[in-house]
Amino acid sequence: MAFALAVEESAHSGVAEQRERLIEGLRAYGGHFTELSRLFADWLGLHSTDATALLEVAAAEERGAPLSPARLSERILLSPSATTALLNRLEQAGHIIRSREHTDRRVISLRSSAHVQERADEFFRPLGVRLDAVLAGHPPDVLAGFEALLADLSASMDTYIAERTEKT
């Protein structure tokens, strides 16, 4: 029985160590993503929060699921009123377009302007080429497994965050 517990603890320890290495890698990747967003903001002459919002709007558009102002607010962790002020700035600068594309005319979709799309392509295309080269060096089944792992980790964290939010 003691041997079985020792084996279980050893296996669990291995998982915990691997979790720490993976989390550290994801933390580093997140740091790089944050720095890239900051560089993009500087390049566009925007505040970093405004550039982050633009990136969220453009990414959602690319996925074919434009964001609403409320969903953007959730994604960038701003209050609804702060998000409205941000959207007003971005719209006045010609960076985003608010449109009513749904049968329910109260629903607003956010879209990036053609100018922003061109600038984002110019800034991010070289990185995309580099990332594609890295991904091409790994078997598709490994990449699919990594995608599944990221989805599972994200879902687990979402659940934990929701539980912690309910407690406060």
XYZ file of C-alpha atoms in Angstrom, residues 4-88:
85
model
C 1.188 2.390 -4.359
C 0.962 5.732 -2.546
C 4.594 6.478 -3.332
C 4.034 5.675 -7.022
C 0.885 7.829 -7.063
C 2.686 10.727 -5.346
C 5.612 10.372 -7.749
C 3.280 10.389 -10.743
C 1.405 13.370 -9.316
C 4.703 15.133 -8.668
C 5.651 14.597 -12.307
C 2.363 16.115 -13.422
C 2.829 19.058 -11.059
C 6.352 19.652 -12.345
C 5.191 19.462 -15.942
C 2.285 21.800 -15.138
C 4.759 24.318 -13.708
C 6.949 24.127 -16.834
C 3.932 24.520 -19.124
C 2.498 27.398 -17.098
C 5.889 29.119 -17.125
C 6.038 28.717 -20.915
C 2.517 30.095 -21.281
C 3.371 32.964 -18.924
C 6.406 33.816 -21.069
C 4.290 33.608 -24.230
C 1.726 35.915 -22.594
C 4.492 38.368 -21.782
C 5.638 38.340 -25.387
C 2.054 38.850 -26.551
C 1.694 41.822 -24.194
C 4.947 43.336 -25.458
C 3.875 42.800 -29.056
C 0.584 44.587 -28.296
C 2.536 47.470 -26.751
C 4.792 47.717 -29.819
C 1.728 47.665 -32.074
C 0.163 50.452 -29.992
C 3.331 52.553 -30.241
C 3.507 51.897 -33.970
C -0.085 53.113 -34.396
C 0.372 55.986 -31.940
C -2.345 54.656 -29.612
C -2.669 53.914 -25.935
C -1.997 50.225 -25.281
C -5.580 49.598 -24.124
C -6.927 51.065 -27.374
C -4.579 48.892 -29.434
C -5.540 45.811 -27.411
C -9.195 46.548 -28.124
C -8.434 46.948 -31.835
C -6.640 43.591 -31.850
C -9.611 41.933 -30.142
C -12.042 43.467 -32.661
C -9.889 42.408 -35.634
C -9.317 38.878 -34.289
C -13.042 38.355 -33.716
C -13.738 39.598 -37.239
C -11.206 37.139 -38.659
C -12.981 34.330 -36.798
C -16.251 35.454 -38.405
C -17.785 36.430 -35.064
C -17.637 40.224 -34.637
C -17.689 41.446 -31.055
C -20.399 43.500 -29.460
C -19.346 46.344 -27.154
C -20.375 44.227 -24.134
C -18.288 41.257 -25.262
C -15.295 43.541 -25.947
C -15.687 44.955 -22.449
C -15.423 41.419 -21.042
C -12.427 40.565 -23.231
C -10.362 43.629 -22.259
C -11.586 43.824 -18.654
C -12.987 47.351 -18.786
C -16.241 48.620 -17.360
C -19.029 49.266 -19.859
C -18.622 53.038 -19.482
C -14.829 52.870 -20.000
C -15.399 50.647 -23.038
C -17.871 53.186 -24.466
C -15.297 55.979 -24.073
C -12.637 53.779 -25.715
C -14.962 52.940 -28.626
C -15.834 56.605 -29.069
